[in-house]
Coordinates of C-alpha atoms in Angstrom, one line a residue:
M208 CA -14.7 -10.2 -80.7
P209 CA -12.9 -13.4 -81.8
C210 CA -12.0 -11.6 -85.1
F211 CA -10.5 -8.7 -83.2
L212 CA -8.5 -11.0 -81.0
L213 CA -7.2 -12.9 -84.1
L214 CA -6.2 -9.6 -85.8
C215 CA -4.4 -8.4 -82.7
F216 CA -2.6 -11.7 -82.4
L217 CA -1.4 -11.5 -86.1
V218 CA -0.3 -7.9 -86.2
T219 CA 1.2 -7.6 -82.7
P220 CA 4.6 -9.1 -83.5
A221 CA 5.2 -6.4 -86.1
L222 CA 4.0 -3.6 -83.9
S223 CA 4.7 -4.3 -80.3
I224 CA 8.2 -5.6 -80.3
H225 CA 10.0 -3.9 -83.2
M226 CA 13.7 -4.1 -82.8
E227 CA 15.4 -1.0 -84.3
F228 CA 18.9 -2.4 -84.2
I229 CA 20.4 -5.4 -82.5
E230 CA 24.1 -5.7 -82.0
S231 CA 26.3 -8.0 -79.9
H232 CA 28.6 -6.5 -77.3
S233 CA 32.1 -7.4 -76.0
E234 CA 31.2 -6.0 -72.6
F235 CA 27.9 -6.2 -70.7
S236 CA 27.0 -2.6 -69.9
C237 CA 23.9 -0.5 -69.5
E238 CA 22.3 -0.3 -72.9
P239 CA 19.2 1.4 -74.3
I240 CA 16.0 -0.6 -74.2
R241 CA 15.1 -1.4 -77.8
L242 CA 12.0 -3.5 -77.1
R243 CA 8.9 -1.6 -78.3
M244 CA 6.8 -3.2 -75.6
C245 CA 9.1 -1.8 -72.9
Q246 CA 9.3 1.8 -74.2
D247 CA 8.0 4.8 -72.1
L248 CA 8.8 3.2 -68.8
P249 CA 10.2 5.1 -65.8
Y250 CA 13.7 3.8 -66.9
N251 CA 15.1 3.5 -70.4
T252 CA 18.3 1.3 -69.9
T253 CA 18.7 -2.4 -69.2
F254 CA 21.5 -5.0 -69.1
M255 CA 22.0 -8.4 -70.4
P256 CA 21.8 -11.3 -69.6
N257 CA 18.4 -10.5 -68.0
L258 CA 16.7 -12.3 -65.2
L259 CA 15.6 -15.2 -67.5
N260 CA 19.2 -15.7 -68.8
H261 CA 18.6 -14.2 -72.3
Y262 CA 22.0 -12.9 -73.4
D263 CA 20.8 -10.2 -75.8
Q264 CA 17.6 -8.2 -76.5
Q265 CA 16.9 -10.1 -79.7
T266 CA 16.7 -13.4 -77.8
A267 CA 14.5 -11.7 -75.2
A268 CA 12.2 -10.4 -77.9
L269 CA 11.7 -13.8 -79.3
A270 CA 10.8 -15.2 -75.9
M271 CA 8.2 -12.4 -75.3
E272 CA 6.2 -13.2 -78.4
P273 CA 3.6 -15.4 -76.8
F274 CA 2.6 -12.6 -74.4
H275 CA 1.8 -10.0 -77.2
P276 CA -1.9 -10.6 -77.4
M277 CA -2.3 -10.3 -73.6
V278 CA -0.4 -7.1 -73.5
N279 CA -2.3 -5.5 -76.4
L280 CA -5.7 -6.6 -74.9
V281 CA -4.6 -5.2 -71.5
C282 CA -5.8 -8.2 -69.5
S283 CA -4.0 -6.7 -66.6
P284 CA -2.4 -3.2 -66.1
D285 CA 0.5 -4.9 -64.3
L286 CA 1.4 -7.5 -66.9
R287 CA 3.5 -5.2 -69.1
M288 CA 5.5 -3.9 -66.2
F289 CA 6.0 -7.4 -64.9
L290 CA 7.2 -8.7 -68.2
C291 CA 9.6 -5.8 -68.7
A292 CA 11.0 -6.3 -65.2
L293 CA 12.0 -9.8 -66.2
Y294 CA 13.0 -9.4 -69.9
A295 CA 14.5 -5.9 -69.7
P296 CA 15.3 -5.2 -66.1
V297 CA 16.4 -1.8 -64.9
C298 CA 20.1 -1.2 -65.1
T299 CA 21.4 -0.3 -61.6
T300 CA 24.8 -0.1 -60.0
Y301 CA 27.2 -3.0 -60.7
G302 CA 26.5 -6.2 -58.8
R303 CA 22.9 -5.2 -57.9
V304 CA 19.9 -6.8 -59.4
S305 CA 16.4 -5.4 -58.8
M306 CA 13.6 -8.0 -58.9
P307 CA 9.9 -7.4 -59.1
C308 CA 7.7 -8.1 -56.0
R309 CA 5.6 -11.2 -55.6
S310 CA 2.4 -9.2 -55.4
L311 CA 3.0 -7.7 -58.9
C312 CA 3.4 -11.2 -60.3
L313 CA 0.3 -12.5 -58.6
R314 CA -1.9 -9.7 -59.9
A315 CA -0.7 -10.1 -63.4
K316 CA -1.2 -13.9 -63.3
D317 CA -4.6 -13.9 -61.7
E318 CA -6.0 -11.2 -64.1
C319 CA -4.6 -12.8 -67.3
H320 CA -5.1 -16.4 -66.5
K321 CA -8.4 -16.9 -68.3
L322 CA -7.3 -15.0 -71.4
M323 CA -4.2 -17.1 -71.6
E324 CA -6.3 -20.3 -71.6
I325 CA -8.2 -19.0 -74.5
F326 CA -5.0 -18.7 -76.5
G327 CA -3.8 -22.1 -75.3
L328 CA -1.0 -20.7 -73.1
S329 CA 0.1 -21.5 -69.6
W330 CA 2.1 -19.5 -67.1
P331 CA 5.8 -20.4 -67.5
D332 CA 7.7 -22.2 -64.7
D333 CA 10.5 -19.7 -64.8
M334 CA 8.0 -16.9 -64.0
E335 CA 6.4 -18.7 -61.1
C336 CA 5.5 -16.1 -58.5
S337 CA 7.1 -17.9 -55.5
R338 CA 10.5 -17.2 -57.0
F339 CA 10.2 -13.4 -56.3
P340 CA 10.6 -11.5 -53.0
D341 CA 7.6 -11.1 -50.8
C342 CA 7.0 -7.4 -51.0
D343 CA 4.5 -4.9 -52.2
E344 CA 6.4 -2.1 -53.9
P345 CA 6.1 -0.6 -57.4
Y346 CA 8.7 -1.5 -60.0
P347 CA 11.2 0.1 -60.4
R348 CA 11.9 1.2 -56.9
Q349 CA 13.1 4.7 -56.2
E350 CA 16.6 3.6 -55.3
D351 CA 16.8 1.8 -58.7
L352 CA 16.6 5.1 -60.5
Q353 CA 19.1 7.1 -58.5
T354 CA 22.1 6.0 -60.7
G355 CA 20.6 7.8 -63.7
S356 CA 18.8 6.4 -66.6
E357 CA 21.1 7.5 -69.5
P358 CA 23.7 5.0 -70.8
T359 CA 27.2 6.1 -70.1
D360 CA 30.8 5.0 -70.8
Q361 CA 31.8 5.3 -67.1
S362 CA 33.4 2.2 -65.6
S363 CA 30.9 2.3 -62.7
M364 CA 28.0 1.7 -65.2
T365 CA 29.8 -1.2 -66.9
V366 CA 28.9 -4.7 -65.9
Q367 CA 32.3 -6.4 -66.0
R368 CA 32.1 -10.1 -65.3
D369 CA 32.6 -13.3 -67.2
Y370 CA 29.4 -15.1 -68.2
G371 CA 31.1 -18.1 -69.6
F372 CA 30.0 -19.8 -72.8
W373 CA 26.4 -19.4 -74.0
C374 CA 25.3 -21.7 -76.8
P375 CA 24.3 -19.7 -79.9
R376 CA 20.9 -20.3 -81.4
E377 CA 22.6 -21.6 -84.6
L378 CA 24.3 -24.4 -82.7
K379 CA 21.3 -25.5 -80.6
V380 CA 20.2 -29.1 -81.1
D381 CA 17.2 -31.1 -79.9
P382 CA 17.3 -31.9 -76.2
D383 CA 16.7 -35.6 -76.6
L384 CA 19.9 -36.1 -78.5
G385 CA 22.1 -35.5 -75.4
Y386 CA 24.7 -33.3 -77.1
T387 CA 27.2 -31.3 -75.2
F388 CA 29.6 -28.6 -76.3
M389 CA 32.0 -26.6 -74.1
G390 CA 30.1 -27.7 -71.0
K391 CA 26.7 -26.6 -72.3
K392 CA 24.0 -29.2 -73.0
D393 CA 21.9 -29.4 -76.1
C394 CA 24.7 -27.7 -78.0
S395 CA 27.2 -28.9 -80.7
A396 CA 30.3 -27.5 -82.3
P397 CA 30.1 -26.0 -85.8
C398 CA 30.9 -28.2 -88.7
P399 CA 33.2 -29.0 -90.5
S400 CA 35.7 -27.2 -88.1
M401 CA 35.7 -24.4 -85.7
F402 CA 39.4 -23.8 -86.0
F403 CA 40.4 -24.1 -89.7
S404 CA 39.5 -22.4 -92.9
Q405 CA 37.9 -24.2 -95.9
Q406 CA 41.2 -24.1 -97.8
E407 CA 43.1 -25.7 -95.0
L408 CA 40.4 -28.4 -94.6
T409 CA 40.4 -29.2 -98.3
F410 CA 44.2 -29.7 -98.2
T411 CA 44.0 -31.8 -95.0
R412 CA 41.3 -34.1 -96.4
Y413 CA 43.2 -34.9 -99.6
F414 CA 46.3 -35.4 -97.6
I415 CA 44.5 -37.9 -95.4
G416 CA 43.0 -39.6 -98.4
V417 CA 46.4 -40.2 -100.0
I418 CA 48.0 -41.5 -96.9
S419 CA 45.1 -43.8 -96.2
I420 CA 45.5 -45.4 -99.7
V421 CA 49.2 -45.9 -99.1
C422 CA 48.6 -47.6 -95.7
L423 CA 45.7 -49.7 -97.1
S424 CA 48.0 -50.9 -99.9
A425 CA 50.9 -51.8 -97.6
T426 CA 48.8 -53.6 -94.9
L427 CA 46.7 -55.4 -97.5
F428 CA 49.9 -56.6 -99.2
T429 CA 51.1 -58.0 -95.9
F430 CA 47.9 -59.9 -95.3
L431 CA 47.7 -61.3 -98.8
T432 CA 51.3 -62.4 -98.5
F433 CA 50.3 -64.4 -95.4
L434 CA 47.3 -65.9 -97.3
I435 CA 49.6 -67.2 -100.1
D436 CA 51.6 -69.2 -97.6
V437 CA 50.0 -69.4 -94.2
T438 CA 52.7 -71.7 -92.8
R439 CA 55.5 -69.2 -93.4
F440 CA 54.6 -66.8 -90.6
R441 CA 54.3 -68.7 -87.3
Y442 CA 54.8 -67.6 -83.8
P443 CA 56.6 -65.6 -82.5
E444 CA 55.9 -63.4 -85.6
R445 CA 52.3 -64.3 -86.3
P446 CA 50.9 -61.3 -84.4
I447 CA 52.3 -59.0 -87.2
I448 CA 49.7 -60.4 -89.5
F449 CA 46.8 -59.6 -87.1
Y450 CA 48.4 -56.2 -86.5
A451 CA 48.3 -55.6 -90.3
V452 CA 44.7 -56.7 -90.5
C453 CA 43.8 -54.1 -87.8
Y454 CA 45.4 -51.3 -89.8
V455 CA 43.7 -52.5 -93.0
M456 CA 40.4 -51.6 -91.3
V457 CA 41.7 -48.3 -89.9
S458 CA 43.0 -47.1 -93.2
L459 CA 39.8 -48.2 -94.9
V460 CA 37.7 -46.1 -92.5
F461 CA 39.8 -43.0 -93.1
F462 CA 39.5 -43.6 -96.9
L463 CA 35.7 -43.8 -96.7
G464 CA 35.7 -40.7 -94.6
F465 CA 37.6 -38.9 -97.3
L466 CA 35.1 -40.1 -99.9
L467 CA 32.0 -39.1 -97.9
E468 CA 33.4 -35.7 -96.7
D469 CA 30.8 -34.2 -94.2
R470 CA 28.0 -36.6 -94.7
V471 CA 28.9 -38.8 -91.8
A472 CA 30.5 -36.5 -89.3
C473 CA 28.1 -33.5 -89.6
N474 CA 24.5 -32.8 -89.1
A475 CA 22.6 -31.2 -92.0
V476 CA 21.8 -27.5 -92.1
S477 CA 18.3 -26.6 -91.0
P478 CA 17.4 -23.0 -92.2
A479 CA 13.8 -23.3 -91.1
Q480 CA 15.0 -23.7 -87.5
F481 CA 17.8 -21.2 -87.9
R482 CA 20.4 -24.0 -87.3
A483 CA 23.8 -24.3 -88.9
S484 CA 25.7 -27.5 -89.7
T485 CA 27.0 -29.0 -86.4
I486 CA 29.2 -31.9 -85.4
T487 CA 27.3 -35.1 -84.8
Q488 CA 27.4 -36.7 -81.4
G489 CA 26.2 -39.9 -79.8
S490 CA 24.8 -43.0 -81.4
H491 CA 21.7 -41.7 -83.2
N492 CA 23.6 -41.5 -86.5
K493 CA 24.1 -45.1 -87.6
A494 CA 26.8 -44.4 -90.1
C495 CA 28.8 -42.4 -87.6
T496 CA 28.4 -45.1 -85.0
L497 CA 29.6 -47.7 -87.4
F498 CA 32.6 -45.6 -88.3
F499 CA 33.5 -45.1 -84.7
M500 CA 33.1 -48.8 -83.7
V501 CA 35.4 -50.0 -86.5
L502 CA 38.0 -47.2 -86.1
Y503 CA 38.3 -47.3 -82.3
F504 CA 38.1 -51.1 -82.0
F505 CA 40.8 -51.8 -84.6
T506 CA 43.0 -48.9 -83.4
M507 CA 43.1 -50.3 -79.9
A508 CA 43.3 -53.9 -81.2
G509 CA 46.4 -53.0 -83.3
S510 CA 48.1 -51.5 -80.3
V511 CA 47.3 -54.7 -78.2
W512 CA 48.6 -57.0 -81.0
W513 CA 51.9 -55.1 -80.9
V514 CA 52.1 -55.8 -77.2
I515 CA 51.4 -59.4 -77.8
L516 CA 54.1 -59.5 -80.4
T517 CA 56.6 -58.2 -77.8
I518 CA 55.3 -60.9 -75.5
T519 CA 55.9 -63.7 -78.0
W520 CA 59.4 -62.4 -78.7
F521 CA 60.1 -62.3 -75.0
L522 CA 58.9 -65.9 -74.6
A523 CA 61.1 -67.0 -77.5
A524 CA 64.2 -65.1 -76.3
V525 CA 64.2 -65.4 -72.5
P526 CA 62.6 -68.8 -71.5
K527 CA 63.3 -70.1 -75.1
W528 CA 59.8 -71.3 -75.9
G529 CA 59.4 -72.9 -79.3
S530 CA 56.9 -72.0 -81.9
E531 CA 54.5 -74.8 -81.0
A532 CA 54.7 -73.9 -77.3
I533 CA 53.9 -70.3 -78.0
E534 CA 51.1 -71.3 -80.4
K535 CA 49.4 -73.1 -77.6
K536 CA 48.7 -69.7 -76.1
A537 CA 47.1 -68.4 -79.3
L538 CA 43.6 -68.6 -77.9
L539 CA 44.6 -66.5 -74.9
F540 CA 46.3 -64.0 -77.2
H541 CA 43.1 -63.6 -79.3
A542 CA 40.9 -63.3 -76.3
V543 CA 42.9 -60.4 -75.0
A544 CA 43.6 -58.7 -78.3
W545 CA 39.9 -58.6 -79.4
G546 CA 38.3 -58.7 -75.9
L547 CA 39.8 -55.6 -74.3
P548 CA 39.1 -53.3 -77.3
G549 CA 35.6 -54.7 -77.6
A550 CA 34.9 -53.9 -73.9
L551 CA 36.2 -50.4 -74.3
T552 CA 34.1 -49.9 -77.5
V553 CA 30.9 -51.1 -75.8
T554 CA 31.6 -48.8 -72.8
L555 CA 31.9 -45.8 -75.0
L556 CA 28.7 -46.7 -76.8
A557 CA 26.9 -46.9 -73.4
L558 CA 28.4 -43.5 -72.4
N559 CA 27.4 -42.0 -75.7
K560 CA 30.8 -40.5 -76.2
I561 CA 30.9 -40.7 -80.0
E562 CA 31.9 -37.5 -81.8
G563 CA 32.2 -36.6 -85.5
D564 CA 35.6 -35.4 -86.8
G565 CA 34.8 -32.7 -89.3
I566 CA 38.5 -32.6 -90.5
S567 CA 38.8 -36.2 -91.6
G568 CA 35.1 -37.1 -92.0
V569 CA 35.2 -40.0 -89.6
C570 CA 33.8 -40.5 -86.1
F571 CA 36.0 -41.1 -83.0
I572 CA 36.2 -39.9 -79.4
G573 CA 38.1 -37.2 -77.6
I574 CA 37.8 -34.7 -80.4
Y575 CA 35.9 -32.2 -78.2
D576 CA 35.6 -34.2 -75.0
I577 CA 38.9 -33.9 -73.1
E578 CA 37.9 -36.4 -70.4
A579 CA 37.2 -39.1 -73.0
L580 CA 40.5 -38.4 -74.8
R581 CA 42.4 -38.7 -71.5
W582 CA 40.9 -42.0 -70.3
F583 CA 40.0 -43.9 -73.4
V584 CA 42.7 -42.9 -75.8
L585 CA 45.8 -41.6 -74.1
A586 CA 45.7 -44.0 -71.1
P587 CA 45.4 -47.3 -73.1
L588 CA 48.1 -46.2 -75.6
C589 CA 50.6 -45.1 -73.0
L590 CA 50.0 -48.3 -71.0
N591 CA 50.6 -50.5 -74.2
V592 CA 53.8 -48.6 -75.0
A593 CA 55.2 -49.0 -71.5
V594 CA 54.5 -52.7 -71.4
G595 CA 55.7 -53.4 -75.0
V596 CA 58.9 -51.4 -74.7
S597 CA 59.8 -53.1 -71.4
L598 CA 59.4 -56.6 -72.8
L599 CA 61.2 -55.6 -76.0
L600 CA 64.2 -54.4 -74.2
V601 CA 64.4 -57.5 -72.0
G602 CA 64.2 -59.7 -75.1
I603 CA 66.9 -57.8 -76.9
V604 CA 69.2 -58.0 -74.0
A605 CA 68.6 -61.7 -73.7
L606 CA 69.3 -62.3 -77.4
N607 CA 72.4 -60.2 -77.2
R608 CA 73.7 -62.3 -74.3
V609 CA 72.9 -65.5 -76.3
R610 CA 74.8 -64.1 -79.2
M611 CA 77.9 -63.7 -77.0
E612 CA 77.6 -67.3 -75.9
I613 CA 77.9 -68.8 -79.4
P614 CA 80.9 -67.2 -81.0
L615 CA 82.0 -70.4 -82.8
E616 CA 78.8 -70.9 -84.8
K617 CA 79.2 -68.1 -87.2
E618 CA 76.2 -69.0 -89.4
N619 CA 73.7 -68.9 -86.5
Q620 CA 75.4 -65.9 -85.0
T621 CA 74.9 -64.0 -88.3
K622 CA 71.2 -65.1 -88.5
L623 CA 70.7 -64.0 -84.9
V624 CA 72.2 -60.6 -85.5
K625 CA 70.0 -60.1 -88.6
F626 CA 67.0 -61.1 -86.6
M627 CA 67.8 -58.6 -83.8
I628 CA 68.3 -55.9 -86.4
R629 CA 65.0 -56.7 -88.1
M630 CA 63.2 -56.7 -84.7
G631 CA 64.8 -53.4 -83.7
V632 CA 64.0 -51.6 -87.0
F633 CA 60.4 -52.9 -86.9
S634 CA 60.0 -51.7 -83.3
V635 CA 61.4 -48.3 -84.1
L636 CA 59.2 -47.9 -87.2
Y637 CA 56.2 -48.7 -85.0
L638 CA 57.1 -46.7 -81.8
V639 CA 58.1 -43.4 -83.5
P640 CA 54.8 -42.9 -85.2
L641 CA 52.8 -44.1 -82.2
L642 CA 54.7 -41.8 -79.8
T643 CA 54.2 -38.9 -82.2
V644 CA 50.4 -39.5 -82.2
I645 CA 50.5 -39.6 -78.4
G646 CA 52.4 -36.3 -78.4
C647 CA 49.8 -34.7 -80.7
Y648 CA 47.0 -35.9 -78.4
I649 CA 48.8 -34.4 -75.4
Y650 CA 49.2 -31.2 -77.3
E651 CA 45.5 -31.1 -78.0
H652 CA 44.7 -32.0 -74.4
T653 CA 46.8 -29.1 -73.1
Y654 CA 45.7 -26.3 -75.4
R655 CA 42.1 -27.2 -76.1
G656 CA 40.8 -24.7 -73.5
I657 CA 42.9 -21.8 -74.9
W658 CA 41.7 -22.6 -78.5
E659 CA 38.1 -22.6 -77.4
T660 CA 38.4 -19.3 -75.5
T661 CA 40.1 -17.8 -78.6
W662 CA 37.3 -19.1 -80.9
M663 CA 34.7 -17.7 -78.5
D664 CA 36.4 -14.3 -78.4
E665 CA 36.6 -14.2 -82.2
N666 CA 33.0 -15.3 -82.9
C667 CA 31.0 -13.9 -80.0
R668 CA 29.8 -10.9 -82.0
R669 CA 28.9 -13.2 -85.0
Y670 CA 26.8 -15.5 -82.8
H671 CA 25.4 -12.7 -80.5
I672 CA 26.7 -14.4 -77.3
P673 CA 28.7 -13.0 -74.4
C674 CA 32.3 -12.3 -75.2
P675 CA 35.0 -13.5 -72.7
Y676 CA 35.6 -10.8 -70.1
K677 CA 39.4 -11.2 -69.9
V678 CA 41.4 -13.2 -72.5
E679 CA 44.9 -13.4 -71.1
E680 CA 46.2 -15.7 -73.8
T681 CA 45.0 -16.4 -77.3
S682 CA 46.2 -19.3 -79.5
R683 CA 44.9 -21.1 -82.6
P684 CA 45.9 -24.7 -83.4
A685 CA 48.5 -25.1 -86.2
V686 CA 47.2 -27.2 -89.1
V687 CA 50.7 -28.8 -89.3
V688 CA 50.1 -30.5 -85.9
F689 CA 46.9 -32.1 -87.2
L690 CA 48.5 -33.2 -90.5
I691 CA 51.2 -34.9 -88.4
K692 CA 48.7 -36.6 -86.2
Y693 CA 46.7 -38.1 -89.1
L694 CA 49.9 -39.0 -90.9
M695 CA 51.2 -40.9 -88.0
M696 CA 47.9 -42.6 -87.2
L697 CA 48.1 -44.2 -90.6
V698 CA 51.9 -44.6 -91.0
V699 CA 52.0 -46.7 -87.8
G700 CA 50.4 -49.5 -89.8
I701 CA 53.0 -49.5 -92.7
P702 CA 55.9 -51.2 -90.8
S703 CA 54.1 -54.5 -91.2
V704 CA 55.2 -54.6 -94.8
F705 CA 58.8 -54.3 -93.6
W706 CA 58.7 -57.7 -92.1
V707 CA 57.5 -59.5 -95.3
G708 CA 59.7 -57.5 -97.6
S709 CA 62.2 -60.0 -98.9
K710 CA 63.3 -62.0 -101.9
K711 CA 61.3 -64.9 -100.7
T712 CA 58.2 -62.8 -100.8
C713 CA 58.9 -61.8 -104.4
F714 CA 59.4 -65.4 -105.4
E715 CA 56.2 -66.5 -103.7
W716 CA 54.2 -63.7 -105.5
A717 CA 55.8 -64.6 -108.8
S718 CA 54.9 -68.3 -108.4
F719 CA 51.4 -67.4 -107.3
L720 CA 50.8 -65.0 -110.2
H721 CA 52.1 -67.7 -112.6
G722 CA 49.8 -70.3 -111.1
R723 CA 52.7 -72.3 -109.5
R724 CA 52.5 -72.7 -105.8
R725 CA 55.2 -74.4 -103.7
K726 CA 54.0 -77.5 -101.9
D727 CA 56.4 -76.9 -99.0
S728 CA 57.8 -73.9 -97.2
G729 CA 60.8 -73.7 -95.0
V730 CA 61.2 -72.5 -91.5
N731 CA 61.9 -68.8 -91.5
E732 CA 65.2 -67.5 -90.2
S733 CA 64.0 -65.8 -87.1
R734 CA 62.1 -68.8 -85.9
Q735 CA 65.0 -71.1 -86.7
V736 CA 67.5 -69.0 -84.9
L737 CA 65.3 -68.6 -81.8
Q738 CA 64.7 -72.4 -81.7
E739 CA 68.4 -73.3 -82.2
Q740 CA 69.6 -71.1 -79.3
P741 CA 71.4 -73.1 -76.6
D742 CA 69.9 -73.2 -73.2
F743 CA 71.1 -70.0 -71.6
A744 CA 71.6 -71.5 -68.1
Q745 CA 73.6 -74.4 -69.5
S746 CA 75.7 -72.2 -71.6
L747 CA 76.7 -70.2 -68.5
L748 CA 77.6 -73.3 -66.5
R749 CA 79.3 -75.5 -69.1
E750 CA 83.0 -76.1 -69.3
P751 CA 85.0 -74.4 -72.0
N752 CA 85.6 -77.7 -74.0
T753 CA 82.1 -79.2 -73.4
P754 CA 79.8 -79.4 -76.4
I755 CA 76.8 -77.2 -76.4
I756 CA 73.6 -79.0 -75.4
R757 CA 70.5 -78.0 -77.3
K758 CA 66.8 -78.6 -76.8
S759 CA 64.3 -79.3 -79.5
R760 CA 60.9 -77.6 -78.9
G761 CA 59.1 -79.8 -81.4
T762 CA 59.5 -77.4 -84.3
S763 CA 61.7 -79.7 -86.4
T764 CA 60.3 -81.2 -89.6
Q765 CA 60.9 -84.7 -88.1
K766 CA 58.8 -86.2 -85.3
S767 CA 61.6 -86.2 -82.7
P768 CA 60.8 -86.1 -79.0
R769 CA 60.4 -82.5 -77.6
T770 CA 62.9 -83.0 -74.8
A771 CA 65.5 -84.9 -76.8
H772 CA 69.0 -83.5 -76.3
I773 CA 71.0 -83.0 -79.5
Y774 CA 74.8 -83.0 -79.5
R775 CA 75.9 -80.8 -82.4
S776 CA 79.4 -80.4 -83.7
K777 CA 80.8 -79.3 -87.1
A778 CA 82.9 -82.5 -87.4
S779 CA 80.1 -84.9 -86.9
S780 CA 77.9 -82.9 -89.3
V781 CA 80.5 -83.1 -92.0
H782 CA 81.1 -86.8 -91.4
S783 CA 77.3 -87.5 -91.6
K784 CA 77.0 -85.5 -94.9
A785 CA 80.0 -87.4 -96.4
S786 CA 78.5 -90.8 -95.4
Y787 CA 75.2 -89.9 -96.9
H788 CA 76.5 -88.6 -100.2
G789 CA 78.9 -91.7 -100.4
S790 CA 76.0 -94.0 -100.1
L791 CA 74.2 -92.1 -102.9
R792 CA 77.2 -92.5 -105.2
R793 CA 77.5 -96.2 -104.6
T794 CA 73.8 -96.6 -105.5
R795 CA 74.3 -94.7 -108.7
D796 CA 77.4 -96.7 -109.8
D797 CA 75.7 -100.1 -109.3
R798 CA 73.9 -100.1 -112.7
S799 CA 74.0 -103.9 -113.3
D800 CA 71.8 -105.0 -110.4
S801 CA 68.4 -106.4 -111.0
M802 CA 65.1 -104.6 -110.5
V803 CA 64.5 -106.7 -107.4
Y804 CA 67.8 -105.6 -105.9
R805 CA 67.0 -101.9 -106.7
G806 CA 63.6 -102.3 -105.1
T807 CA 65.2 -103.8 -102.1
E808 CA 67.7 -101.0 -101.9
K809 CA 64.9 -98.4 -102.2
N810 CA 62.9 -100.0 -99.4
S811 CA 66.1 -100.2 -97.3
F812 CA 66.7 -96.5 -97.8
H813 CA 63.2 -95.5 -96.9
G814 CA 63.1 -97.9 -94.1
S815 CA 66.0 -96.1 -92.5
M816 CA 64.0 -92.8 -92.1
P817 CA 62.7 -93.5 -88.6
R818 CA 66.2 -93.8 -87.4
L819 CA 66.6 -90.0 -88.0
N820 CA 65.6 -89.7 -84.4
H821 CA 69.2 -90.4 -83.6
P822 CA 70.8 -87.1 -82.4
L823 CA 73.4 -87.0 -85.1
S824 CA 70.8 -87.7 -87.8
T825 CA 68.5 -85.1 -86.3
H826 CA 71.3 -82.6 -86.5
T827 CA 71.8 -83.3 -90.1
A828 CA 68.1 -83.0 -90.9
E829 CA 67.9 -79.7 -89.2
N830 CA 71.0 -78.3 -91.0
D831 CA 70.3 -79.7 -94.4
G832 CA 66.5 -80.2 -94.6
T833 CA 65.0 -77.0 -93.1
S834 CA 63.6 -76.1 -96.5
A835 CA 62.2 -79.5 -97.2

């Protein structure tokens, strides 16, 4: 007897449930029953999905396999009919579903319970008898057979309704991973991409690889230039350096994604489990999690540093803070610039929102999850742009009004104009790519649903899943849009090299490469101009012939008091220079004095240095010794 049972168990799958031909369908209509177990019944047509939510007969056949031995051994005369009523229900009029009675379920369960224990099986929860109507009628009922048993093409026999998205068997993943795709749990998108061909993906990846190398080179050059002379870039322009550091990391992640291809963003193929390569999600993949943390954190941090750059410009232009005054807020700037992106990154890790990007090979968020894209990418970027542009415009207006108030000082006016131009060009070079990236994200956010419906309509027969009932609009994403998005995500870091691009940078690199390093570095033009601005309120209230009163913010190379008022005029500056050079000539001409006299003269000259705190001397030091 045990040998007979084992033989039945082994040969039954080949005999009892032979599928002659399985095909997917664009409409759910009455179709012939192809399950061998359910042949020779009072009806010969069924519909899908069945009462257990199997979307085709092939899936239903696989689910029926555990019951083959019990049906072949005829543990109950009602078991076969009960199983067919669930897995291949009778096809009746549209909108009507005929369910088996509870009495039929109870008889089959009671009579086959002991045999199922022998085979180590238990009665499934979705077949629990309490779920069925309390009646005692045979299946199928007489009214179920009145519509006819032959399949027909008449519209009255066609089940026309939208079943939504059903996760194909090839895209199923383990339930403990927590994956979600198109609203279905334990499902993931196909990898590397569900929208583009392999040829388009290859071109896009090489394109991203080249742009990432360019961005990495530009931002790394900016940071290394800062390291050569760390005193050159002070506030208000110091945030540009941290901005460049952020995009060094962003471009590095994209470059690594180009090198690793699908190994980080995709799960491996599993032929034994009939699973295709799928997009990785969540934090179970350590490499993908690391890529996400670095890319998202530094992308958001770079955006925040740009906002802080506009804040420092605003403080220097409107309330006329000096470099040292702004630098006192550096700790606060760093706390905000690194703290906010860090909090967002930790939140996304807790929410398990990480997604692999099969196009670029990296991991980010919002690639398939529209909600995450809306609240964790679009919202922070738009907020940063709004704040930064507002502060930038206020600062530019203030600097322009200051420029109109100093028409007599042509040198400072020229420096201020050059600084305003540099600030404007740098802001445009940053804002245009960033706004383009935001536009691409909005485009994805708007058309993602249409793209997914189009993909489902084109691949439902391939995956044997329900096709959409009505597709009013079809659309596929243009690869050009994604090329622009990745280009602008990396180009947005390149403007940092614009700020350090000057002759002075060339001289510093030449000196550094030849082993010569300058012991001193002058105050850069932008900082000097911002600190030499007249007090705006005083310039509005002063009389036409009154000298301009200036304030020192402690950024001079001399240790003058921070609040000392400096009276500046071109005549006094020229007179001071003439006196100074005259004293030098007299010293050179007196060649017959003794060594003691020359030593006394030297001590006298150096002993006069503390008197540079005098306003006139300070003026001279600022005009002539800024490079000292």
